[in-house]
Coordinates of C-alpha atoms in Angstrom, one line a residue:
X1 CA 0.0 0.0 0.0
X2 CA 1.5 3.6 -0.8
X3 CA 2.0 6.4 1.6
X4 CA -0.5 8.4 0.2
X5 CA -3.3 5.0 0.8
X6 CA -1.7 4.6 4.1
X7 CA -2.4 8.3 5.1
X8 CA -6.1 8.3 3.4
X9 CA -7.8 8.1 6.5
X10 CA -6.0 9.3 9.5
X11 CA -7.9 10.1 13.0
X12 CA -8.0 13.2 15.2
X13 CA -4.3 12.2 16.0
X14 CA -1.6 10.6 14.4
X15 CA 2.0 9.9 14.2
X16 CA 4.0 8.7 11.1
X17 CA 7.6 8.5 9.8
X18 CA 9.2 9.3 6.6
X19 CA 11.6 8.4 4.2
X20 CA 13.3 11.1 2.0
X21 CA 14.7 10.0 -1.5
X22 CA 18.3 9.2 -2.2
X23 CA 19.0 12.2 -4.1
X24 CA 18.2 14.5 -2.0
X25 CA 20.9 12.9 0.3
X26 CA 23.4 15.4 0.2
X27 CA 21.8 17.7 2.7
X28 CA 18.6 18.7 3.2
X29 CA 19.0 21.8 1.0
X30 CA 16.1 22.9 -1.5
X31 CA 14.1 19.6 -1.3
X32 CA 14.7 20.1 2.5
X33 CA 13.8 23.7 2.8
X34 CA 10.4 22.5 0.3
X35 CA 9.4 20.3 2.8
X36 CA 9.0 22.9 5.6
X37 CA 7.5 25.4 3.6
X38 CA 5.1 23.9 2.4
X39 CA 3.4 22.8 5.7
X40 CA 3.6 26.1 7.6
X41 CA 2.7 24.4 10.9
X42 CA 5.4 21.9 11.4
X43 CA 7.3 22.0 14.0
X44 CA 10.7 20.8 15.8
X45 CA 10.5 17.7 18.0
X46 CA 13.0 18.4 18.9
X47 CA 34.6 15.2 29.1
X48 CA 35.4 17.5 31.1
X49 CA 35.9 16.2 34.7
X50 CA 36.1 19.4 36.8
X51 CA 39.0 18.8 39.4
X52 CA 42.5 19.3 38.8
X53 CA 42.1 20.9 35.4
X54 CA 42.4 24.2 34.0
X55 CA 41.8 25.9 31.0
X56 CA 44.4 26.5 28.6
X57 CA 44.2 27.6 24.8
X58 CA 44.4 23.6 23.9
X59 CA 41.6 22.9 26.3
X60 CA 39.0 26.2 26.7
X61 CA 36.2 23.7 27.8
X62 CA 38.2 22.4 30.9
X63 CA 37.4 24.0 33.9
X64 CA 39.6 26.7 35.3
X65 CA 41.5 27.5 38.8
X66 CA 39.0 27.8 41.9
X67 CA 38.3 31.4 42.5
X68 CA 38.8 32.1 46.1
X69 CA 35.5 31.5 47.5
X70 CA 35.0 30.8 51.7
X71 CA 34.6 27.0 52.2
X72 CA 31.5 25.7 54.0
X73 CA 32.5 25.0 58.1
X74 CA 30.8 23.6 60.9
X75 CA 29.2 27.2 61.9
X76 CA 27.6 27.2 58.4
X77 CA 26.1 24.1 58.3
X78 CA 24.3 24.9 61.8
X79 CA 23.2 27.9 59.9
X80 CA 21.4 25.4 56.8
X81 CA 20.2 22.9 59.2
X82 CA 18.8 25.3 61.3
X83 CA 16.7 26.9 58.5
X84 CA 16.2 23.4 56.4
X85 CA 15.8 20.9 58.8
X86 CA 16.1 17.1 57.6
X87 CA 16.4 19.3 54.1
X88 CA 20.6 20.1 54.4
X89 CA 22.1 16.6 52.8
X90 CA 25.9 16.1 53.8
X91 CA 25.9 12.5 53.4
X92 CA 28.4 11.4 50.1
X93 CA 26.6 8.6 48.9
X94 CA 23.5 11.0 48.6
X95 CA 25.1 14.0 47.0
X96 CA 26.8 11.7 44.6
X97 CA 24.3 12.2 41.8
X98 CA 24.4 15.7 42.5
X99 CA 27.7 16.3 41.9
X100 CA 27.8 14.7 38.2
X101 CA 26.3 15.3 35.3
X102 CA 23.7 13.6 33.5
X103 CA 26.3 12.9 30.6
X104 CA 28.9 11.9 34.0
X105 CA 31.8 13.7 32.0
X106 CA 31.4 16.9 34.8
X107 CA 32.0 16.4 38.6
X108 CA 32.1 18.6 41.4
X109 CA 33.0 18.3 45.0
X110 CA 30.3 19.8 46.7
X111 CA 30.0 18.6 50.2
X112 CA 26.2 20.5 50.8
X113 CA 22.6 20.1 49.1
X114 CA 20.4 22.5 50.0
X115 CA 16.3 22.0 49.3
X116 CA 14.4 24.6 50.0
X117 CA 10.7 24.3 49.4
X118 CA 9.6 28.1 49.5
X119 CA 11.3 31.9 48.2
X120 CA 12.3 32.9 51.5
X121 CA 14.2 30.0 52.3
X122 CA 16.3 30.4 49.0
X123 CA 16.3 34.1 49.8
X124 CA 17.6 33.0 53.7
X125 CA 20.4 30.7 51.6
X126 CA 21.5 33.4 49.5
X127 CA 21.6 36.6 51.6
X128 CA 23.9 33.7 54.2
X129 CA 25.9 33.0 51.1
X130 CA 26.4 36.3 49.6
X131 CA 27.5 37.3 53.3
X132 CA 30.0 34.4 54.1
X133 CA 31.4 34.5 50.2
X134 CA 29.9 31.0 49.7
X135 CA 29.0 30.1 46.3
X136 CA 26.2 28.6 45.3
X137 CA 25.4 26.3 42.3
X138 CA 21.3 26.4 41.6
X139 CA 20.3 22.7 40.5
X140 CA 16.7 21.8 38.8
X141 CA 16.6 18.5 37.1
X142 CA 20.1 18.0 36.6
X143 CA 19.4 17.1 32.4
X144 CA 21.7 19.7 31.0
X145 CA 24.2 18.9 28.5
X146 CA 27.4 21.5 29.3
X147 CA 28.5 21.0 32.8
X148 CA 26.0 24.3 33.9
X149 CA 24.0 22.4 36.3
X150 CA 26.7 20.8 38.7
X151 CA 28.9 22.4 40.5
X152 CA 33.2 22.6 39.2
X153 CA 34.7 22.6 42.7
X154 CA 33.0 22.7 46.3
X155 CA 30.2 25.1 45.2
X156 CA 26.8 24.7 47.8
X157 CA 24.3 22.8 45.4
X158 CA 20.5 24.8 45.6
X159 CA 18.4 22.6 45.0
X160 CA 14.8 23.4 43.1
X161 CA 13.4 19.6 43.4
X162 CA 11.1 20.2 46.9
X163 CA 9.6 23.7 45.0
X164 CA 7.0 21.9 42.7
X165 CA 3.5 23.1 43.7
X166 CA 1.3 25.0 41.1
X167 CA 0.2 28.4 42.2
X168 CA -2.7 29.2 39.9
X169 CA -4.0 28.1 36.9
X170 CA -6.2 30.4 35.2
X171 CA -8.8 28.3 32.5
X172 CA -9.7 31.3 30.8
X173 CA -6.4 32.8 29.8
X174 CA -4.4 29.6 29.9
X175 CA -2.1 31.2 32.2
X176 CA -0.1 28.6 34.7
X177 CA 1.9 29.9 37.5
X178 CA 4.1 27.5 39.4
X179 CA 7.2 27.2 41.7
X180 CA 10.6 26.5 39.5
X181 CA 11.0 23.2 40.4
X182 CA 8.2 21.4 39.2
X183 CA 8.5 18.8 36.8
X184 CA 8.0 19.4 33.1
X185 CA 5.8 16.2 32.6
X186 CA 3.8 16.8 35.6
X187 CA 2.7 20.0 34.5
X188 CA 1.8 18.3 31.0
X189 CA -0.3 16.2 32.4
X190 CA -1.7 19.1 35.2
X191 CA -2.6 21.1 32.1
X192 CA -3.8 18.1 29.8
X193 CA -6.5 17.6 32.3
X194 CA -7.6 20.8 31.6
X195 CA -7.5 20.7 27.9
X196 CA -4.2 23.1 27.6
X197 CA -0.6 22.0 27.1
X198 CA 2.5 23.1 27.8
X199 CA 4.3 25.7 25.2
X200 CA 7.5 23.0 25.5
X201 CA 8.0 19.8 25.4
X202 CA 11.6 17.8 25.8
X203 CA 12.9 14.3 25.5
X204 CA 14.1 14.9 29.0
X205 CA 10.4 15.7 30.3
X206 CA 10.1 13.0 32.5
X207 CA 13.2 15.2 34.9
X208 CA 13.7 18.3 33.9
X209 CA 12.3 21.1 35.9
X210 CA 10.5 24.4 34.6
X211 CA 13.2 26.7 36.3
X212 CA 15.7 25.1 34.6
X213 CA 13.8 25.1 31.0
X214 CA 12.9 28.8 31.6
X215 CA 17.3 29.5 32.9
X216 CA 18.4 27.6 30.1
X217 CA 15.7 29.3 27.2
X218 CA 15.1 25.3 26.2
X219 CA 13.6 24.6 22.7
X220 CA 12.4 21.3 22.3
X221 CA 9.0 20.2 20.2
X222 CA 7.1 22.4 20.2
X223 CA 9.5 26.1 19.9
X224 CA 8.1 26.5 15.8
X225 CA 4.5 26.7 16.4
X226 CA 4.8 28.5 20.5
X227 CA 7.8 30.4 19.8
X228 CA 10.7 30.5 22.7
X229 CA 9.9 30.9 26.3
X230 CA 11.2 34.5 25.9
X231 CA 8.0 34.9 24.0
X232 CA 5.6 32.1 26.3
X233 CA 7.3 33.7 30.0
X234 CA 5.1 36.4 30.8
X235 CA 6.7 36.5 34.1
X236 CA 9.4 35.3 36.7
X237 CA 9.7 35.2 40.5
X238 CA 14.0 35.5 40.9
X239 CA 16.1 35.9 44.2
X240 CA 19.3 37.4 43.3
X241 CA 22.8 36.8 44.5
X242 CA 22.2 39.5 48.3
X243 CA 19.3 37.7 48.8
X244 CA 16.5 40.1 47.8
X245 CA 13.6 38.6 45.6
X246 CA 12.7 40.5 42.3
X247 CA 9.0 39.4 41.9
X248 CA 8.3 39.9 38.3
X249 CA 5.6 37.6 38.4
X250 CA 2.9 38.8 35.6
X251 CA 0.1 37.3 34.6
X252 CA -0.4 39.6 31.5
X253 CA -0.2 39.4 28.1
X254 CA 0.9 43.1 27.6
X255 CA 2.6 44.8 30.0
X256 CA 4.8 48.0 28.2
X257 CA 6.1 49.4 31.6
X258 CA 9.8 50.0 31.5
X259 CA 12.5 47.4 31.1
X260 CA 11.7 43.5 30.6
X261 CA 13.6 42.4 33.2
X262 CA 12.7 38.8 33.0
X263 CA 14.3 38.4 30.0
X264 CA 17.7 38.8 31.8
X265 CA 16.9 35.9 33.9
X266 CA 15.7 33.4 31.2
X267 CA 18.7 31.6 29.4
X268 CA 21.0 32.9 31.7
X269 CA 21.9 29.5 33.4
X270 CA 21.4 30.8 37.1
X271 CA 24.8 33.2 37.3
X272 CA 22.5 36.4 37.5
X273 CA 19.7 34.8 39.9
X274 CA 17.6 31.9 41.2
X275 CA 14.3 31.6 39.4
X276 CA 11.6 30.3 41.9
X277 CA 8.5 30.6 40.6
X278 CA 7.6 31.0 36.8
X279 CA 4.2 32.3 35.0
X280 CA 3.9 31.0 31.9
X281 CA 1.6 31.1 28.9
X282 CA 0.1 27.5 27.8
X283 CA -2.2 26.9 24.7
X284 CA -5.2 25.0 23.9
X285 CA -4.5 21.5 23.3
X286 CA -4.2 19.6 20.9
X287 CA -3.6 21.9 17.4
X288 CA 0.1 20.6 17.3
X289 CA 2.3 19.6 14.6
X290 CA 5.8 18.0 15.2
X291 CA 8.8 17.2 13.1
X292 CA 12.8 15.6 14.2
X293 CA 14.8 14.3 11.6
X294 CA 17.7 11.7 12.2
X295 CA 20.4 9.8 9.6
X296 CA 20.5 7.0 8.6
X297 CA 23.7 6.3 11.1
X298 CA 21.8 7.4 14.2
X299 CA 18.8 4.7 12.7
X300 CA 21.5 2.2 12.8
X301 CA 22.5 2.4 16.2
X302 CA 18.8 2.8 17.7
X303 CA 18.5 -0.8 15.7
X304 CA 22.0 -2.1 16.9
X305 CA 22.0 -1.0 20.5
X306 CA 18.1 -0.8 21.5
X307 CA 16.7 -3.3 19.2
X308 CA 14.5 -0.8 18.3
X309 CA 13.0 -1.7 14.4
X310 CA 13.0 0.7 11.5
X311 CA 9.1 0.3 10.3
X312 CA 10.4 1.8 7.0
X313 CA 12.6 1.0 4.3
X314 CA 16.2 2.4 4.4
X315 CA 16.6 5.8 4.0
X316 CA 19.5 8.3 4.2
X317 CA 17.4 10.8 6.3
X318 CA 13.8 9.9 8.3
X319 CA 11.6 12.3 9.7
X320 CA 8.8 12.1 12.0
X321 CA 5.7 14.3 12.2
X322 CA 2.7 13.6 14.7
X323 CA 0.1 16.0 13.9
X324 CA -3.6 16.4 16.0
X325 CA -6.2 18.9 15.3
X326 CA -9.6 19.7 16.4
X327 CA -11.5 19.2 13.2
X328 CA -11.0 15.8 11.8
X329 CA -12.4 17.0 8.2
X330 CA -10.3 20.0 8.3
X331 CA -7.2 18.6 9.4
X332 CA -7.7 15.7 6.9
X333 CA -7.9 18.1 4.0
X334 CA -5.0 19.7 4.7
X335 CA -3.0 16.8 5.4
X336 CA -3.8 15.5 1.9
X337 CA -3.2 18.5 0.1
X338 CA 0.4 18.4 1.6
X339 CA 1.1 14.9 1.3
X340 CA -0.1 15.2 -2.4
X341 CA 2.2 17.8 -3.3
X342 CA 5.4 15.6 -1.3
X343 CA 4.5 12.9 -3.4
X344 CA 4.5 14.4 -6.1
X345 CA 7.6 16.1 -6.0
X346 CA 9.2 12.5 -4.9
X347 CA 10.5 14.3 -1.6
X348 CA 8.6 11.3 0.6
X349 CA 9.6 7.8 -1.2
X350 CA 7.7 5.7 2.3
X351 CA 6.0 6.6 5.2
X352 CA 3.7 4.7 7.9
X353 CA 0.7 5.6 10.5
X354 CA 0.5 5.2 13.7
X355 CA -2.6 5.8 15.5
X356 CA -2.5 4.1 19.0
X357 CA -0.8 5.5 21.4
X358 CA 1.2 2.5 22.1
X359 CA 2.8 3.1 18.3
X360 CA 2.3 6.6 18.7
X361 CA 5.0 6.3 21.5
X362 CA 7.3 3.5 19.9
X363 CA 8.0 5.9 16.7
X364 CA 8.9 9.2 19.0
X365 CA 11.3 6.8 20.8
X366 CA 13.1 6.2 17.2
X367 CA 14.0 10.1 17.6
X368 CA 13.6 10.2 21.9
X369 CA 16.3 7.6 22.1
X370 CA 19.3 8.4 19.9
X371 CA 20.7 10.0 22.8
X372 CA 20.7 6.4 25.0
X373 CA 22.2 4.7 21.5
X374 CA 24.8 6.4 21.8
X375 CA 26.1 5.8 25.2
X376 CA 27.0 2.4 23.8
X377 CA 29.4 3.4 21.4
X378 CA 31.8 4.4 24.1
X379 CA 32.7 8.4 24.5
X380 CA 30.4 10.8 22.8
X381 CA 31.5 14.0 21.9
X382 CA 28.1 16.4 21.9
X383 CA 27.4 19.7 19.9
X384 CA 24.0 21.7 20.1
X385 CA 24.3 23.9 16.7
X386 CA 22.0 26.3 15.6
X387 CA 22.4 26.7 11.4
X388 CA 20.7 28.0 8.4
X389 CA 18.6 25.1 7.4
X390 CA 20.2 24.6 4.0
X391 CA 23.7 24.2 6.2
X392 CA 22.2 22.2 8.8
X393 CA 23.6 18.5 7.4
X394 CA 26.7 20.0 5.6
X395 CA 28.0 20.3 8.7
X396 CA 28.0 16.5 9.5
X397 CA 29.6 15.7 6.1
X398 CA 32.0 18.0 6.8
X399 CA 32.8 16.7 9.9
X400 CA 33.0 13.3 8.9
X401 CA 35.3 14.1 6.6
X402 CA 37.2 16.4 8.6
X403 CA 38.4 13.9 11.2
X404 CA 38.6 11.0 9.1
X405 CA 39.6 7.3 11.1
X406 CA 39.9 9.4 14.4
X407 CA 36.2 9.1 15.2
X408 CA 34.2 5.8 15.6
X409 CA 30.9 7.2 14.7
X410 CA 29.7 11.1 13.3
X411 CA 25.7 11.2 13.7
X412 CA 23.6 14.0 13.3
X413 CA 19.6 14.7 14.3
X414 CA 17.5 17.4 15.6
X415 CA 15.0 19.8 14.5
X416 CA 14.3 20.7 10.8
X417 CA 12.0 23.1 11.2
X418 CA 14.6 25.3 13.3
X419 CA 17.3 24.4 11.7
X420 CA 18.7 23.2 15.8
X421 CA 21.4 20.2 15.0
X422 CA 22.8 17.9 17.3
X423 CA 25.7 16.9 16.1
X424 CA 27.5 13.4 17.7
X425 CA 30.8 12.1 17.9
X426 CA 31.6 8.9 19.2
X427 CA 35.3 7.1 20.1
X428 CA 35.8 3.8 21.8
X429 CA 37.1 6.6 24.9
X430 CA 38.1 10.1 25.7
X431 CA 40.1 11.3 23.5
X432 CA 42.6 14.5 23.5
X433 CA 43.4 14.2 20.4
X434 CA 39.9 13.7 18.7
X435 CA 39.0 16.4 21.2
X436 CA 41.4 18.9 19.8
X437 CA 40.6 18.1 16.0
X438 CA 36.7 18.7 16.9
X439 CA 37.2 22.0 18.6
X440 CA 37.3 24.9 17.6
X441 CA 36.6 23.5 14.2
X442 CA 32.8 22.9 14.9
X443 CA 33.0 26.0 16.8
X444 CA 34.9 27.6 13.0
X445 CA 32.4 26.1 10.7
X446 CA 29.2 27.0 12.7
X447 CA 30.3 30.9 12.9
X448 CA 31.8 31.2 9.3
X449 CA 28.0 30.2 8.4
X450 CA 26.5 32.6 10.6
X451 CA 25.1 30.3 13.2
X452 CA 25.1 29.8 16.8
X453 CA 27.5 27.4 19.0
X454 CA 24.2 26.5 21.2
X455 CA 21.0 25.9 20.0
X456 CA 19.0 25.1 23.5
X457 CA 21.4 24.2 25.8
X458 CA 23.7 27.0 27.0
X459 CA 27.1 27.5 27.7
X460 CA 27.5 26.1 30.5
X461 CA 30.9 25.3 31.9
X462 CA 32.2 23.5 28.6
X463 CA 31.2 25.9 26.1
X464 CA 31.6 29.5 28.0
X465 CA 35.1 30.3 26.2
X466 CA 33.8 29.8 23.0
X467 CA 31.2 32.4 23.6
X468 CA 33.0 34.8 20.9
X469 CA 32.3 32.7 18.2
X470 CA 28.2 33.4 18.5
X471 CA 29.1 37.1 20.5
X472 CA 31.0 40.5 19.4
X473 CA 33.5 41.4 22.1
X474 CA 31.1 44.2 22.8
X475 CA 27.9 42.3 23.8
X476 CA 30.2 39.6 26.1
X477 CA 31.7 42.6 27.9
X478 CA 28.1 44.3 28.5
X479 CA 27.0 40.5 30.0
X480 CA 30.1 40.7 32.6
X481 CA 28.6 44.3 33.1
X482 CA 25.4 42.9 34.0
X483 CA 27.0 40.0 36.0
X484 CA 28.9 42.4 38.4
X485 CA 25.8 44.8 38.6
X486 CA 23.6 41.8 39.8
X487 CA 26.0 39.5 41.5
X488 CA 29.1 41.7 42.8
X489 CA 31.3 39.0 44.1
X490 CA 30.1 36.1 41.6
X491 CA 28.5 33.4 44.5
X492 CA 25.9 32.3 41.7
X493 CA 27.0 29.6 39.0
X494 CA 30.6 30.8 38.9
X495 CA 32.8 29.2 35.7
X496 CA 29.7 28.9 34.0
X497 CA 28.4 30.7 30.7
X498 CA 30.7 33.8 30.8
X499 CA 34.4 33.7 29.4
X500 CA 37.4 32.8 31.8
X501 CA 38.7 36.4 30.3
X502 CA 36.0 39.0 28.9
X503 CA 37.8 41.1 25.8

């Protein structure tokens, strides 16, 4: 049966996966850019081991010397356990997961986890710290990518996880307010009650917290038909670095009154303050449409490592759409209209439905799971890139080309709408000398073509000195500006996002 049978009569939701045609191989350049166009609604689906390293022009991603920051004695835990009591962790074996990163190529040597449950307690925490010269490393889900949620050294580790209660929800507006630390999928499913949805939606739902979406500006699914959360924020609760709390908290669509302060705050990775509480606007459910694409290399290892089946014939490039409307006829329509003119222009050479949610769920892990693949192909090197779409596969040919026998494996997936690539490198272990043929020449190749060395993910602490490559001197030394102004001594997230030395 052909695509266009398969697709004849799809229900109020479906998923389904693509094939693209051989000859459009290359890159996903006009037939590519064809594809998105003509569906206006689709959307994205979308080591460095801290101690005893330093930065050095061969390794800018490697953490540099410990600034001299007071170390945490007896007096100041009496302090915490006083104010958090049973909520001020100092036992090893439980701060172990704390201290590393999801990707375990970051560790710290923090020796206190802090878990407050309400603003004054961070505020308490952070006045103490800003006091004493302690710093502080705010910590939400711990999902990042780039060493920004963990701390480098001995940094106090603020934890969000115990500040997960929604505020209000308003039905009429669609306007959720919530502390920082609640769960993106728990919120999906608070809203999908309620016949909304969340703006966002990751891979790493299931642990990632809304503070940390919000301080890291994350993409994910659904950023092509919602926009960023700079657009979905309308307003942040933040304690900054002395302790005071800047509520900023609005529940309006329009508010023209002065500076948007917020905005400092979201993406900013926790070094200019702690969000706590977030207001955020959520949409209607369903109206959605989705797209990832993956390569044929990343298909092979989801089939090698997870036993996961390609339902498809073999294609250099796959992408998946899932697509759910409110009026079946409507919807339908369209849906043929589009897969009429893909078809004809040979863009789509196979495809196949899903309509339970059972297969629904088994083709999103195809793209969900790449990540998890990987991991057994030994070290992965991991680059969030932000390109023109015409550019966004060169780069992977490039690559592959570029380093030759070095690497074991050179994958790329992400989001075609957006033109967001992640771009993976495997070796059978770390590496120096992969490492230094990778970098800077990702870093090179993404700026000569006008693109941006993170995507969704930050800076963090392996990507800060590369910050020039995506910033003029001039806009870097205006964010140190901003960093002083707000956090004087630099307590909050320090070695993260901002340059070792700001030109």
């Amino acid at each position: 049966m052909g695509i266009f049978q398969r697709f004849a009569r799809l229900p109020l939701k479906s998923t389904y996966i693509w094939s693209l045609c051989p000859q459009y191989s290359t890159a996903l350049t006009a037939a590519g850019r064809a594809l998105i166009v003509r569906s206006s609604q689709l959307i994205q689906h979308c080591c460095v081991h801290s101690r005893g390293l330093g930065a050095s022009p061969g390794n800018p991603g490697a953490a540099p010397p410990r600034l001299p920051f007071s170390r945490v004695t007896q007096e100041d835990l009496a302090f915490f356990r006083t104010l958090l009591p049973g909520r001020t962790i100092t036992d090893p074996d439980l701060l172990k997961s704390s201290n590393v990163d999801w990707l375990k190529t970051v560790e710290g040597n923090s020796e206190v986890l802090l878990r407050p449950k309400t603003t004054e307690e961070v505020s308490q925490i952070l006045r103490y710290c800003n006091r004493r010269n302690l710093a502080v490393c705010p910590q939400g889900g711990n999902t990042g990518l780039v060493g920004g949620s963990v701390p480098v050294f001995d940094e106090i580790i603020l934890s969000t996880s115990l500040m997960n209660q929604v505020i209000t929800f308003n039905n009429i507006s669609g306007i959720l307010t919530c502390q920082a630390g609640c769960v993106l999928e728990n919120l999906s499913n608070y809203l999908e009650e309620r016949d909304f949805i969340m703006p966002l939606d990751l891979g790493a739902k299931g642990s990632c917290h809304i503070g940390g979406n919000v301080s890291t500006n994350a993409g994910g699914l659904r950023l092509l038909r919602y926009g960023s959360l700079r657009g979905t924020v309308l307003g942040l609760e933040v304690v900054l670095a002395d302790g005071r709390v800047l509520n900023c908290l609005a529940t309006l669509r329009k508010d023209n009154t002065g500076y948007d302060l917020k905005q400092l705050f979201i993406g900013s990775e926790g070094t200019l303050g702690v969000v706590t509480a977030v207001s955020i606007l959520c949409p209607p459910k369903p109206k959605s449409v989705n797209v990832a694409f993956l390569d044929a290399s990343c298909m092979s290892l989801l089939e090698k490592h997870l036993k996961l089946t390609n339902p498809i014939t073999e294609s250099p490039f796959y992408i998946v759409i899932e697509t759910a409307g409110s009026n079946a006829t409507h919807d339908e329509e369209k849906l043929h209209k589009f897969l009429e003119e893909v078809m004809t222009s040979s863009l789509v050479t196979d495809g196949t439905v899903a309509t339970e949610a059972t297969k629904i769920k088994a083709l999103w892990s195809l793209r969900e799971r790449v990540t998890e693949a990987l991991t057994h192909e030994g070290y992965t090197y991991k680059y969030d890139i932000s390109l023109p779409v015409e550019k966004i596969y060169d780069l992977v040919q490039d690559v592959r080309g570029h380093l030759g026998d070095l690497a074991k494996n050179v994958v790329g997936y992400g989001h075609v709408g957006d033109g967001n690539l992640h771009l993976n490198i495997t070796s059978p272990s770390k590496d120096p000398a992969l490492l230094a043929a990778i970098e800077p020449y990702v870093y090179e190749w993404t700026s000569d073509w006008k693109g941006s060395i993170s995507a969704e993910h930050g800076l963090g602490l392996k990507k800060r000195n590369y910050i020039y490559y995506s910033k003029p001197s001039e806009a870097v030394a205006l964010m140190g500006s901003i960093k002083a102004m707000l956090d004087p001594k630099g307590i909050l997230n320090p070695y993260k996002t901002l340059p070792d030395n700001i030109q």
